[in-house]
Amino acid sequence: MPVSAPKYSGFVAVRVPTATVRIRGASSVRALPVHCDTIKTWKRWCCASPIVLAMASSGEDINKSRPSFWESKWETSSTPWDCGAAHPYLKRFLETGEYGRLRQQIAESGVSTDESAPPLKPRSALIPGCGSGYDAVLVGAFANQVTAVDLSGIAVKRMENLAREADLTNVKGVVANFFVTQDWMSQGAPFDFIFDDTFFCAIDPSMRGKWARAMKEVTAPGSILLCSVFPNLQKPDGPPYGVSPQAYRDVLLPNAFKEISVTEIPAELRARAHITADSIDMAAVFVRE
């Protein structure tokens, strides 16, 4: 049974054995890799994924019951990934001056940049899949400019309200598909700091190479990419999909990034232990070469 999804630019049509999901707004139509053969599996994918926004089941058309399944998650507060606060590790990373120390370390390592003196705080930062915006607003207190991207208009609105409450005018929200970079990168690229918390684990693993290429496109030599490696375990279904430090290396190293460090996040600084207690969360830092 055909199922239509919300109008988000850049998405494509996907055919599965028992249903057709037509996603409008794409400039072209091509097949995505399909890792399931049942509608039940598609439902699991759709519970939180920013890539698969259509739920297919017998006799159900989500467009008829609500305008957007993804938006409905925010409307009903069905957002278990939302912790209600900025990531504790990110907070410590910024408050202790780790960003500035990393920039100095990168400059001394010989990575070519266009700076004679690396800044001690981000000039232009990016938060992909920003959600309610806690991380974006936290970074906004340290950076000159922050761009927060999310598919959900409701999420971006919440982020903007949070920034307004914090009296921050340097945090800008963009409702866009992260992978269609031309729709949003003019807001602040090249970014010298990017924090990816639950975006990498939310996308289908087949999209990770494209994620890395987009990161390369919107950064410049010397840019820092800080990733929260969560959930750090074997979890083939999702979202969230299981990730590992190696999963980041596999796609970032071929795309002009160099690994700086991978460290275990202390238990008291983990953001989502209540969701996946078995995950040994880690922080991975990469620099654009």
PDB file of C-alpha atoms in Angstrom, residues 28-273:
ATOM      1  CA  SER A  28      15.616  12.872  -8.179  1.00  0.00           C
ATOM      2  CA  VAL A  29      14.453   9.420  -7.224  1.00  0.00           C
ATOM      3  CA  ARG A  30      16.823   6.588  -6.431  1.00  0.00           C
ATOM      4  CA  ALA A  31      16.789   3.482  -4.276  1.00  0.00           C
ATOM      5  CA  LEU A  32      18.215   3.513  -0.784  1.00  0.00           C
ATOM      6  CA  PRO A  33      19.810   0.368   0.661  1.00  0.00           C
ATOM      7  CA  VAL A  34      17.115  -1.618   2.436  1.00  0.00           C
ATOM      8  CA  HIS A  35      18.050  -3.654   5.478  1.00  0.00           C
ATOM      9  CA  CYS A  36      14.638  -5.106   6.255  1.00  0.00           C
ATOM     10  CA  ASP A  37      11.937  -7.171   4.658  1.00  0.00           C
ATOM     11  CA  THR A  38       9.066  -6.555   7.010  1.00  0.00           C
ATOM     12  CA  ILE A  39       6.941  -3.576   7.849  1.00  0.00           C
ATOM     13  CA  LYS A  40       7.528  -4.320  11.519  1.00  0.00           C
ATOM     14  CA  THR A  41      11.198  -3.492  11.073  1.00  0.00           C
ATOM     15  CA  TRP A  42      10.323  -0.266   9.292  1.00  0.00           C
ATOM     16  CA  LYS A  43       8.265   0.772  12.294  1.00  0.00           C
ATOM     17  CA  ARG A  44      11.305   0.356  14.530  1.00  0.00           C
ATOM     18  CA  TRP A  45      13.365   2.518  12.192  1.00  0.00           C
ATOM     19  CA  CYS A  46      10.758   5.229  12.113  1.00  0.00           C
ATOM     20  CA  CYS A  47      10.412   5.710  15.865  1.00  0.00           C
ATOM     21  CA  ALA A  48      13.115   8.385  15.937  1.00  0.00           C
ATOM     22  CA  SER A  49      15.127   8.421  12.733  1.00  0.00           C
ATOM     23  CA  PRO A  50      15.801  11.706  10.949  1.00  0.00           C
ATOM     24  CA  ILE A  51      16.264   9.734   7.737  1.00  0.00           C
ATOM     25  CA  VAL A  52      13.189   7.507   7.611  1.00  0.00           C
ATOM     26  CA  LEU A  53      10.158   9.657   8.264  1.00  0.00           C
ATOM     27  CA  ALA A  54       7.445   7.362   6.981  1.00  0.00           C
ATOM     28  CA  MET A  55       5.803   4.474   8.779  1.00  0.00           C
ATOM     29  CA  ALA A  56       4.232   1.821   6.568  1.00  0.00           C
ATOM     30  CA  SER A  57       1.658  -0.610   7.874  1.00  0.00           C
ATOM     31  CA  SER A  58      -1.418  -2.299   6.523  1.00  0.00           C
ATOM     32  CA  GLY A  59      -4.264   0.121   6.047  1.00  0.00           C
ATOM     33  CA  GLU A  60      -2.459   3.092   7.615  1.00  0.00           C
ATOM     34  CA  ASP A  61      -1.429   6.327   5.930  1.00  0.00           C
ATOM     35  CA  ILE A  62       0.325   8.582   8.399  1.00  0.00           C
ATOM     36  CA  ASN A  63      -0.368  11.619   6.227  1.00  0.00           C
ATOM     37  CA  LYS A  64      -4.077  11.139   6.808  1.00  0.00           C
ATOM     38  CA  SER A  65      -3.792  10.839  10.577  1.00  0.00           C
ATOM     39  CA  ARG A  66      -1.237  13.624  11.116  1.00  0.00           C
ATOM     40  CA  PRO A  67       0.867  15.887   8.899  1.00  0.00           C
ATOM     41  CA  SER A  68       4.211  14.513  10.012  1.00  0.00           C
ATOM     42  CA  PHE A  69       5.131  11.463  12.036  1.00  0.00           C
ATOM     43  CA  TRP A  70       8.436  13.098  12.980  1.00  0.00           C
ATOM     44  CA  GLU A  71       6.755  16.285  14.137  1.00  0.00           C
ATOM     45  CA  SER A  72       4.215  14.257  16.080  1.00  0.00           C
ATOM     46  CA  LYS A  73       7.024  12.869  18.218  1.00  0.00           C
ATOM     47  CA  TRP A  74       7.737  16.395  19.405  1.00  0.00           C
ATOM     48  CA  GLU A  75       4.070  17.287  19.687  1.00  0.00           C
ATOM     49  CA  THR A  76       3.467  14.360  22.038  1.00  0.00           C
ATOM     50  CA  SER A  77       6.832  14.618  23.826  1.00  0.00           C
ATOM     51  CA  SER A  78       7.686  11.102  22.637  1.00  0.00           C
ATOM     52  CA  THR A  79      11.362  12.031  22.574  1.00  0.00           C
ATOM     53  CA  PRO A  80      13.370   9.682  24.809  1.00  0.00           C
ATOM     54  CA  TRP A  81      16.614  11.029  23.321  1.00  0.00           C
ATOM     55  CA  ASP A  82      15.867  14.476  24.789  1.00  0.00           C
ATOM     56  CA  CYS A  83      17.687  14.694  28.129  1.00  0.00           C
ATOM     57  CA  GLY A  84      16.328  18.081  29.133  1.00  0.00           C
ATOM     58  CA  ALA A  85      19.805  19.593  29.442  1.00  0.00           C
ATOM     59  CA  ALA A  86      23.058  20.029  27.570  1.00  0.00           C
ATOM     60  CA  HIS A  87      25.451  17.090  27.450  1.00  0.00           C
ATOM     61  CA  PRO A  88      27.494  17.149  30.687  1.00  0.00           C
ATOM     62  CA  TYR A  89      30.694  16.207  28.857  1.00  0.00           C
ATOM     63  CA  LEU A  90      30.259  19.063  26.378  1.00  0.00           C
ATOM     64  CA  LYS A  91      29.718  21.424  29.288  1.00  0.00           C
ATOM     65  CA  ARG A  92      32.986  20.368  30.902  1.00  0.00           C
ATOM     66  CA  PHE A  93      34.783  20.434  27.538  1.00  0.00           C
ATOM     67  CA  LEU A  94      33.897  24.091  27.076  1.00  0.00           C
ATOM     68  CA  GLU A  95      34.051  25.327  30.659  1.00  0.00           C
ATOM     69  CA  THR A  96      37.516  23.909  31.327  1.00  0.00           C
ATOM     70  CA  GLY A  97      38.992  25.477  28.199  1.00  0.00           C
ATOM     71  CA  GLU A  98      39.603  22.153  26.471  1.00  0.00           C
ATOM     72  CA  TYR A  99      38.618  23.651  23.122  1.00  0.00           C
ATOM     73  CA  GLY A 100      41.343  26.287  23.329  1.00  0.00           C
ATOM     74  CA  ARG A 101      43.944  23.734  24.398  1.00  0.00           C
ATOM     75  CA  LEU A 102      42.998  21.515  21.476  1.00  0.00           C
ATOM     76  CA  ARG A 103      43.348  24.398  19.029  1.00  0.00           C
ATOM     77  CA  GLN A 104      46.814  25.096  20.352  1.00  0.00           C
ATOM     78  CA  GLN A 105      47.700  21.409  20.113  1.00  0.00           C
ATOM     79  CA  ILE A 106      46.433  21.259  16.541  1.00  0.00           C
ATOM     80  CA  ALA A 107      48.443  24.334  15.567  1.00  0.00           C
ATOM     81  CA  GLU A 108      51.591  22.837  17.082  1.00  0.00           C
ATOM     82  CA  SER A 109      51.002  19.510  15.320  1.00  0.00           C
ATOM     83  CA  GLY A 110      51.489  21.101  11.925  1.00  0.00           C
ATOM     84  CA  VAL A 111      47.919  20.940  10.638  1.00  0.00           C
ATOM     85  CA  SER A 112      47.639  23.721   8.093  1.00  0.00           C
ATOM     86  CA  THR A 113      45.191  26.473   9.027  1.00  0.00           C
ATOM     87  CA  ASP A 114      44.624  30.035   7.897  1.00  0.00           C
ATOM     88  CA  GLU A 115      45.241  31.379  11.395  1.00  0.00           C
ATOM     89  CA  SER A 116      48.375  32.852  12.872  1.00  0.00           C
ATOM     90  CA  ALA A 117      46.884  32.526  16.368  1.00  0.00           C
ATOM     91  CA  PRO A 118      44.172  29.878  16.888  1.00  0.00           C
ATOM     92  CA  PRO A 119      41.143  31.279  18.748  1.00  0.00           C
ATOM     93  CA  LEU A 120      40.514  30.059  22.279  1.00  0.00           C
ATOM     94  CA  LYS A 121      36.792  29.753  21.580  1.00  0.00           C
ATOM     95  CA  PRO A 122      34.803  28.700  18.500  1.00  0.00           C
ATOM     96  CA  ARG A 123      34.062  31.396  15.973  1.00  0.00           C
ATOM     97  CA  SER A 124      31.410  29.437  14.074  1.00  0.00           C
ATOM     98  CA  ALA A 125      29.939  26.256  15.556  1.00  0.00           C
ATOM     99  CA  LEU A 126      27.481  23.686  14.212  1.00  0.00           C
ATOM    100  CA  ILE A 127      25.068  21.409  16.065  1.00  0.00           C
ATOM    101  CA  PRO A 128      23.508  18.896  13.625  1.00  0.00           C
ATOM    102  CA  GLY A 129      20.247  17.297  14.736  1.00  0.00           C
ATOM    103  CA  CYS A 130      19.968  19.974  17.418  1.00  0.00           C
ATOM    104  CA  GLY A 131      16.649  18.835  18.908  1.00  0.00           C
ATOM    105  CA  SER A 132      15.468  21.116  21.713  1.00  0.00           C
ATOM    106  CA  GLY A 133      18.727  23.024  21.504  1.00  0.00           C
ATOM    107  CA  TYR A 134      20.320  22.570  24.915  1.00  0.00           C
ATOM    108  CA  ASP A 135      23.726  21.868  23.385  1.00  0.00           C
ATOM    109  CA  ALA A 136      23.365  24.707  20.878  1.00  0.00           C
ATOM    110  CA  VAL A 137      22.554  27.224  23.598  1.00  0.00           C
ATOM    111  CA  LEU A 138      25.430  26.002  25.751  1.00  0.00           C
ATOM    112  CA  VAL A 139      27.859  26.383  22.851  1.00  0.00           C
ATOM    113  CA  GLY A 140      26.331  29.799  22.146  1.00  0.00           C
ATOM    114  CA  ALA A 141      27.630  31.032  25.492  1.00  0.00           C
ATOM    115  CA  PHE A 142      31.183  30.347  24.276  1.00  0.00           C
ATOM    116  CA  ALA A 143      31.110  30.716  20.481  1.00  0.00           C
ATOM    117  CA  ASN A 144      30.734  33.803  18.341  1.00  0.00           C
ATOM    118  CA  GLN A 145      28.077  32.124  16.208  1.00  0.00           C
ATOM    119  CA  VAL A 146      26.149  28.838  16.363  1.00  0.00           C
ATOM    120  CA  THR A 147      24.090  27.179  13.634  1.00  0.00           C
ATOM    121  CA  ALA A 148      21.643  24.520  14.833  1.00  0.00           C
ATOM    122  CA  VAL A 149      20.122  22.261  12.159  1.00  0.00           C
ATOM    123  CA  ASP A 150      17.173  19.913  12.542  1.00  0.00           C
ATOM    124  CA  LEU A 151      14.472  18.420  10.335  1.00  0.00           C
ATOM    125  CA  SER A 152      11.799  19.223  12.885  1.00  0.00           C
ATOM    126  CA  GLY A 153      10.334  22.692  12.891  1.00  0.00           C
ATOM    127  CA  ILE A 154       8.990  22.100  16.396  1.00  0.00           C
ATOM    128  CA  ALA A 155      12.450  21.199  17.666  1.00  0.00           C
ATOM    129  CA  VAL A 156      14.034  24.255  16.070  1.00  0.00           C
ATOM    130  CA  LYS A 157      11.321  26.478  17.540  1.00  0.00           C
ATOM    131  CA  ARG A 158      12.081  25.108  20.995  1.00  0.00           C
ATOM    132  CA  MET A 159      15.755  25.764  20.430  1.00  0.00           C
ATOM    133  CA  GLU A 160      15.033  29.347  19.405  1.00  0.00           C
ATOM    134  CA  ASN A 161      12.876  29.892  22.492  1.00  0.00           C
ATOM    135  CA  LEU A 162      15.637  28.502  24.687  1.00  0.00           C
ATOM    136  CA  ALA A 163      18.183  30.821  23.080  1.00  0.00           C
ATOM    137  CA  ARG A 164      15.840  33.762  23.566  1.00  0.00           C
ATOM    138  CA  GLU A 165      15.417  32.927  27.247  1.00  0.00           C
ATOM    139  CA  ALA A 166      19.203  32.853  27.571  1.00  0.00           C
ATOM    140  CA  ASP A 167      19.395  36.223  25.794  1.00  0.00           C
ATOM    141  CA  LEU A 168      21.581  34.757  23.054  1.00  0.00           C
ATOM    142  CA  THR A 169      21.227  36.326  19.626  1.00  0.00           C
ATOM    143  CA  ASN A 170      24.159  34.437  18.122  1.00  0.00           C
ATOM    144  CA  VAL A 171      22.361  31.051  17.964  1.00  0.00           C
ATOM    145  CA  LYS A 172      20.492  30.494  14.707  1.00  0.00           C
ATOM    146  CA  GLY A 173      18.131  27.605  14.012  1.00  0.00           C
ATOM    147  CA  VAL A 174      17.625  26.117  10.554  1.00  0.00           C
ATOM    148  CA  VAL A 175      14.910  23.646   9.587  1.00  0.00           C
ATOM    149  CA  ALA A 176      16.674  21.582   6.932  1.00  0.00           C
ATOM    150  CA  ASN A 177      17.929  18.196   5.838  1.00  0.00           C
ATOM    151  CA  PHE A 178      21.533  18.052   7.050  1.00  0.00           C
ATOM    152  CA  PHE A 179      22.580  16.079   3.973  1.00  0.00           C
ATOM    153  CA  VAL A 180      21.404  18.815   1.593  1.00  0.00           C
ATOM    154  CA  THR A 181      24.195  21.129   2.676  1.00  0.00           C
ATOM    155  CA  GLN A 182      23.460  23.819   0.120  1.00  0.00           C
ATOM    156  CA  ASP A 183      20.204  24.531   1.959  1.00  0.00           C
ATOM    157  CA  TRP A 184      21.886  25.596   5.192  1.00  0.00           C
ATOM    158  CA  MET A 185      25.701  25.778   5.100  1.00  0.00           C
ATOM    159  CA  SER A 186      25.640  29.446   4.117  1.00  0.00           C
ATOM    160  CA  GLN A 187      24.484  30.128   7.687  1.00  0.00           C
ATOM    161  CA  GLY A 188      28.021  29.843   9.041  1.00  0.00           C
ATOM    162  CA  ALA A 189      30.310  27.469   7.147  1.00  0.00           C
ATOM    163  CA  PRO A 190      33.123  26.737   7.368  1.00  0.00           C
ATOM    164  CA  PHE A 191      32.524  25.737  10.970  1.00  0.00           C
ATOM    165  CA  ASP A 192      35.530  25.477  13.262  1.00  0.00           C
ATOM    166  CA  PHE A 193      33.661  23.430  15.887  1.00  0.00           C
ATOM    167  CA  ILE A 194      30.982  20.753  15.474  1.00  0.00           C
ATOM    168  CA  PHE A 195      29.345  18.722  18.219  1.00  0.00           C
ATOM    169  CA  ASP A 196      27.517  15.555  17.167  1.00  0.00           C
ATOM    170  CA  ASP A 197      25.627  13.986  20.030  1.00  0.00           C
ATOM    171  CA  THR A 198      22.814  11.702  18.854  1.00  0.00           C
ATOM    172  CA  PHE A 199      22.791  12.502  15.140  1.00  0.00           C
ATOM    173  CA  PHE A 200      25.309   9.918  13.907  1.00  0.00           C
ATOM    174  CA  CYS A 201      23.588   7.101  15.812  1.00  0.00           C
ATOM    175  CA  ALA A 202      20.156   8.136  14.526  1.00  0.00           C
ATOM    176  CA  ILE A 203      20.925   7.855  10.829  1.00  0.00           C
ATOM    177  CA  ASP A 204      20.901   4.541   9.026  1.00  0.00           C
ATOM    178  CA  PRO A 205      24.453   3.114   8.894  1.00  0.00           C
ATOM    179  CA  SER A 206      24.297   3.226   5.094  1.00  0.00           C
ATOM    180  CA  MET A 207      24.281   7.044   5.367  1.00  0.00           C
ATOM    181  CA  ARG A 208      27.410   7.362   7.480  1.00  0.00           C
ATOM    182  CA  GLY A 209      29.719   7.900   4.527  1.00  0.00           C
ATOM    183  CA  LYS A 210      27.501  10.732   3.357  1.00  0.00           C
ATOM    184  CA  TRP A 211      27.550  12.158   6.894  1.00  0.00           C
ATOM    185  CA  ALA A 212      31.357  12.237   6.796  1.00  0.00           C
ATOM    186  CA  ARG A 213      31.439  13.858   3.364  1.00  0.00           C
ATOM    187  CA  ALA A 214      29.057  16.551   4.584  1.00  0.00           C
ATOM    188  CA  MET A 215      31.300  17.150   7.600  1.00  0.00           C
ATOM    189  CA  LYS A 216      34.250  17.592   5.267  1.00  0.00           C
ATOM    190  CA  GLU A 217      32.271  19.986   3.078  1.00  0.00           C
ATOM    191  CA  VAL A 218      31.291  22.347   5.895  1.00  0.00           C
ATOM    192  CA  THR A 219      34.651  22.482   7.693  1.00  0.00           C
ATOM    193  CA  ALA A 220      38.143  23.802   6.991  1.00  0.00           C
ATOM    194  CA  PRO A 221      41.629  22.636   8.023  1.00  0.00           C
ATOM    195  CA  GLY A 222      41.917  22.882  11.789  1.00  0.00           C
ATOM    196  CA  SER A 223      38.189  22.468  12.474  1.00  0.00           C
ATOM    197  CA  ILE A 224      37.344  20.305  15.491  1.00  0.00           C
ATOM    198  CA  LEU A 225      34.649  17.621  15.427  1.00  0.00           C
ATOM    199  CA  LEU A 226      33.607  16.339  18.860  1.00  0.00           C
ATOM    200  CA  CYS A 227      31.430  13.221  18.800  1.00  0.00           C
ATOM    201  CA  SER A 228      29.568  11.559  21.629  1.00  0.00           C
ATOM    202  CA  VAL A 229      30.018   7.846  20.872  1.00  0.00           C
ATOM    203  CA  PHE A 230      26.590   6.572  21.940  1.00  0.00           C
ATOM    204  CA  PRO A 231      25.313   3.911  22.170  1.00  0.00           C
ATOM    205  CA  ASN A 232      28.733   2.265  22.149  1.00  0.00           C
ATOM    206  CA  LEU A 233      27.604  -1.333  21.710  1.00  0.00           C
ATOM    207  CA  GLN A 234      26.536  -3.913  19.141  1.00  0.00           C
ATOM    208  CA  LYS A 235      23.021  -2.853  18.180  1.00  0.00           C
ATOM    209  CA  PRO A 236      22.166  -3.467  14.514  1.00  0.00           C
ATOM    210  CA  ASP A 237      18.599  -2.227  14.785  1.00  0.00           C
ATOM    211  CA  GLY A 238      17.636   1.322  15.565  1.00  0.00           C
ATOM    212  CA  PRO A 239      17.523   4.140  15.956  1.00  0.00           C
ATOM    213  CA  PRO A 240      19.597   4.604  17.881  1.00  0.00           C
ATOM    214  CA  TYR A 241      21.936   2.311  15.990  1.00  0.00           C
ATOM    215  CA  GLY A 242      24.945   0.937  17.787  1.00  0.00           C
ATOM    216  CA  VAL A 243      28.143   2.860  17.115  1.00  0.00           C
ATOM    217  CA  SER A 244      31.793   2.561  18.064  1.00  0.00           C
ATOM    218  CA  PRO A 245      34.939   4.666  17.750  1.00  0.00           C
ATOM    219  CA  GLN A 246      35.867   2.531  14.750  1.00  0.00           C
ATOM    220  CA  ALA A 247      32.592   3.408  13.029  1.00  0.00           C
ATOM    221  CA  TYR A 248      33.655   7.064  13.091  1.00  0.00           C
ATOM    222  CA  ARG A 249      37.188   6.270  11.946  1.00  0.00           C
ATOM    223  CA  ASP A 250      35.912   4.213   9.028  1.00  0.00           C
ATOM    224  CA  VAL A 251      34.137   7.190   7.464  1.00  0.00           C
ATOM    225  CA  LEU A 252      36.063  10.214   8.744  1.00  0.00           C
ATOM    226  CA  LEU A 253      39.662   9.190   8.077  1.00  0.00           C
ATOM    227  CA  PRO A 254      39.066   8.800   4.301  1.00  0.00           C
ATOM    228  CA  ASN A 255      37.425  12.241   4.312  1.00  0.00           C
ATOM    229  CA  ALA A 256      40.318  14.424   5.471  1.00  0.00           C
ATOM    230  CA  PHE A 257      39.853  14.024   9.222  1.00  0.00           C
ATOM    231  CA  LYS A 258      42.535  12.939  11.683  1.00  0.00           C
ATOM    232  CA  GLU A 259      41.823  11.297  15.025  1.00  0.00           C
ATOM    233  CA  ILE A 260      43.006  13.314  18.011  1.00  0.00           C
ATOM    234  CA  SER A 261      41.655  11.280  20.905  1.00  0.00           C
ATOM    235  CA  VAL A 262      39.061   8.748  22.016  1.00  0.00           C
ATOM    236  CA  THR A 263      38.344   8.727  25.734  1.00  0.00           C
ATOM    237  CA  GLU A 264      35.781   7.078  27.954  1.00  0.00           C
ATOM    238  CA  ILE A 265      33.246   9.514  29.351  1.00  0.00           C
ATOM    239  CA  PRO A 266      33.110   9.293  33.162  1.00  0.00           C
ATOM    240  CA  ALA A 267      29.870   7.843  34.482  1.00  0.00           C
ATOM    241  CA  GLU A 268      28.858  11.142  36.061  1.00  0.00           C
ATOM    242  CA  LEU A 269      29.157  12.913  32.694  1.00  0.00           C
ATOM    243  CA  ARG A 270      27.126  10.458  30.604  1.00  0.00           C
ATOM    244  CA  ALA A 271      23.925  11.910  29.266  1.00  0.00           C
ATOM    245  CA  ARG A 272      21.832   8.813  28.582  1.00  0.00           C
ATOM    246  CA  ALA A 273      22.817   6.043  30.970  1.00  0.00           C
TER     247      ALA A 273
END
